[in-house]
Amino acid sequence: MFKRFIGGHHGAPHHRMDRPHHGGGLFEERGRGGREGGRGPRMFEQGSLRLVILHLLQDKPRHGYEVIKAIEQLVGGSYSPSPGVIYPTLTLLEEMGYAAVEAEAAGKKLYRITTEGQAFLVENAAALELILKRLEIKQQASGTDTPELRRAIQNFKLALHTRLGKGELDQAQLHAIIDLIDAAAVAIERT
């Protein structure tokens, strides 16, 4: 996916930022069952977040908070990266020569993309395009992910689980439940 490893300022490799993660996708599962430390799936695979941040800096210089809000907007508000992820990534991009601090006031750094960062984006244009397409899909999907819909789905699962936990179903009961589920699926499909 990514074209090269990143070298230091003097050509000595010190970061392998853009080696694709073996997961191969934008959304990388972590730990057992896609969770690590109580958190859900990771939004970005290794290197993807850096490309997105550089892409955003290409539009205009940004503070870390603005980067967080821009990424949140890219995915339709369904994800907001933590400052503990964004600020170290901005610092790393600065160390690599792909971003620079344009201004600093009251402890807030305004980052801009450098010529090297722009060249890196051009070199990885296909990877960036793929990432942005996946984020667009995520953004479109987030419009249908409402709390009411999640609640209704959970209620359905709980009702089915509760009923099945009461004991064996006879054929008539089993067919009645199957018919209800099928009818609901048809009704949803037609709306």
Coordinates of C-alpha atoms in Angstrom, one line a residue, residues 2-152:
F2 CA 2.7 2.5 0.9
K3 CA 5.7 3.0 -1.3
R4 CA 8.6 3.5 1.0
F5 CA 10.0 3.5 4.5
I6 CA 10.7 6.8 6.0
G7 CA 14.3 7.9 6.6
G8 CA 15.6 10.4 9.1
H9 CA 16.7 13.9 8.2
H10 CA 20.1 12.5 7.1
G11 CA 18.8 9.5 5.3
A12 CA 19.2 7.1 8.3
P13 CA 16.0 5.2 8.7
H14 CA 14.5 5.8 12.1
H15 CA 10.8 5.3 11.5
R16 CA 9.0 2.7 9.6
M17 CA 5.8 4.6 9.5
D18 CA 4.4 3.6 6.3
R19 CA 4.8 -0.2 6.2
P20 CA 1.2 -1.4 5.9
H21 CA -0.1 -3.3 8.9
H22 CA -0.7 -7.0 8.2
G23 CA -4.4 -6.4 8.7
G24 CA -4.6 -4.8 5.3
G25 CA -7.6 -2.5 6.0
L26 CA -8.3 0.9 7.2
F27 CA -10.1 -0.3 10.3
E28 CA -7.7 -2.4 12.4
E29 CA -9.1 -4.7 15.1
R30 CA -7.1 -4.9 18.3
G31 CA -6.8 -7.5 20.9
R32 CA -9.3 -10.3 21.6
G33 CA -12.7 -9.7 20.0
G34 CA -11.5 -6.4 18.4
R35 CA -11.0 -4.7 21.8
E36 CA -7.9 -3.6 23.7
G37 CA -8.0 -2.0 27.0
G38 CA -11.8 -1.6 26.8
R39 CA -11.7 0.3 23.6
G40 CA -13.3 -0.8 20.3
P41 CA -11.8 -1.2 16.9
R42 CA -9.0 1.2 15.9
M43 CA -10.1 3.6 13.2
F44 CA -6.8 3.8 11.3
E45 CA -4.2 1.2 10.5
Q46 CA -0.5 2.0 10.8
G47 CA 0.5 5.0 8.6
S48 CA -3.1 5.8 7.5
L49 CA -3.6 8.5 10.2
R50 CA -0.4 10.2 9.2
L51 CA -1.5 10.4 5.6
V52 CA -4.9 11.8 6.6
I53 CA -3.2 14.4 8.8
L54 CA -0.8 15.5 6.0
H55 CA -3.8 15.7 3.7
L56 CA -5.6 18.0 6.1
L57 CA -2.5 20.1 6.6
Q58 CA -2.2 20.4 2.8
D59 CA -5.6 22.3 2.8
K60 CA -4.4 24.8 5.4
P61 CA -2.2 25.0 8.5
R62 CA -4.0 23.6 11.6
H63 CA -3.7 23.3 15.4
G64 CA -4.0 19.8 16.8
Y65 CA -7.6 20.5 18.0
E66 CA -8.5 21.5 14.4
V67 CA -7.0 18.3 13.1
I68 CA -9.2 16.3 15.6
K69 CA -12.3 18.2 14.5
A70 CA -11.5 17.8 10.8
I71 CA -11.1 14.0 11.2
E72 CA -14.3 13.9 13.1
Q73 CA -16.0 15.7 10.3
L74 CA -14.5 13.3 7.7
V75 CA -16.2 10.3 9.3
G76 CA -19.5 12.1 9.9
G77 CA -19.0 12.6 13.7
S78 CA -19.0 8.9 14.4
Y79 CA -15.3 9.0 15.5
S80 CA -13.1 11.5 17.2
P81 CA -9.4 10.8 17.6
S82 CA -8.0 11.4 21.0
P83 CA -5.5 14.1 21.7
G84 CA -3.2 11.3 22.9
V85 CA -3.1 10.0 19.3
I86 CA -3.1 13.3 17.3
Y87 CA -0.5 15.3 19.2
P88 CA 2.2 12.6 19.2
T89 CA 1.5 12.0 15.5
L90 CA 1.9 15.7 14.7
T91 CA 5.2 15.7 16.6
L92 CA 6.4 12.6 14.7
L93 CA 5.5 14.2 11.4
E94 CA 7.5 17.3 12.5
E95 CA 10.5 15.1 13.4
M96 CA 10.3 13.4 10.1
G97 CA 10.3 16.7 8.2
Y98 CA 6.8 16.2 6.8
A99 CA 5.2 19.0 8.9
A100 CA 6.6 22.1 10.5
V101 CA 5.4 24.5 13.2
E102 CA 4.3 27.7 11.5
A103 CA 3.5 29.6 14.7
E104 CA 3.3 28.9 18.4
A105 CA 1.3 30.9 20.9
A106 CA 0.2 30.0 24.4
G107 CA 1.5 26.5 24.0
K108 CA -0.5 25.9 20.9
K109 CA 1.4 24.9 17.7
L110 CA 0.1 25.7 14.3
Y111 CA 1.3 23.0 11.9
R112 CA 1.8 23.2 8.2
I113 CA 2.8 20.6 5.6
T114 CA 6.4 20.9 4.3
T115 CA 7.7 20.3 0.7
E116 CA 8.8 16.9 1.9
G117 CA 5.4 16.2 3.2
Q118 CA 3.8 17.2 0.0
A119 CA 6.1 15.0 -2.0
F120 CA 5.3 12.1 0.3
L121 CA 1.6 12.7 -0.3
V122 CA 2.1 12.7 -4.0
E123 CA 4.1 9.5 -3.7
N124 CA 1.3 7.8 -1.7
A125 CA -1.6 9.3 -3.6
A126 CA -3.2 6.0 -4.3
A127 CA -3.1 4.9 -0.7
L128 CA -4.5 8.3 0.4
E129 CA -7.3 8.0 -2.1
L130 CA -8.2 4.6 -0.8
I131 CA -8.2 5.8 2.8
L132 CA -10.4 8.8 1.9
K133 CA -12.9 6.6 0.1
R134 CA -13.2 4.3 3.1
L135 CA -13.7 7.3 5.4
E136 CA -16.4 8.5 3.0
I137 CA -18.1 5.1 3.3
K138 CA -17.8 5.4 7.1
Q139 CA -19.3 8.9 7.0
Q140 CA -22.3 7.7 4.9
A141 CA -22.9 4.8 7.2
S142 CA -22.7 7.0 10.3
G143 CA -25.9 8.8 9.2
T144 CA -27.9 5.6 9.7
D145 CA -26.2 4.8 13.0
T146 CA -28.6 6.5 15.4
P147 CA -29.1 5.7 19.1
E148 CA -32.7 4.8 18.4
L149 CA -31.7 2.3 15.8
R150 CA -29.1 0.7 18.0
R151 CA -31.6 0.6 20.9
A152 CA -34.2 -1.1 18.7

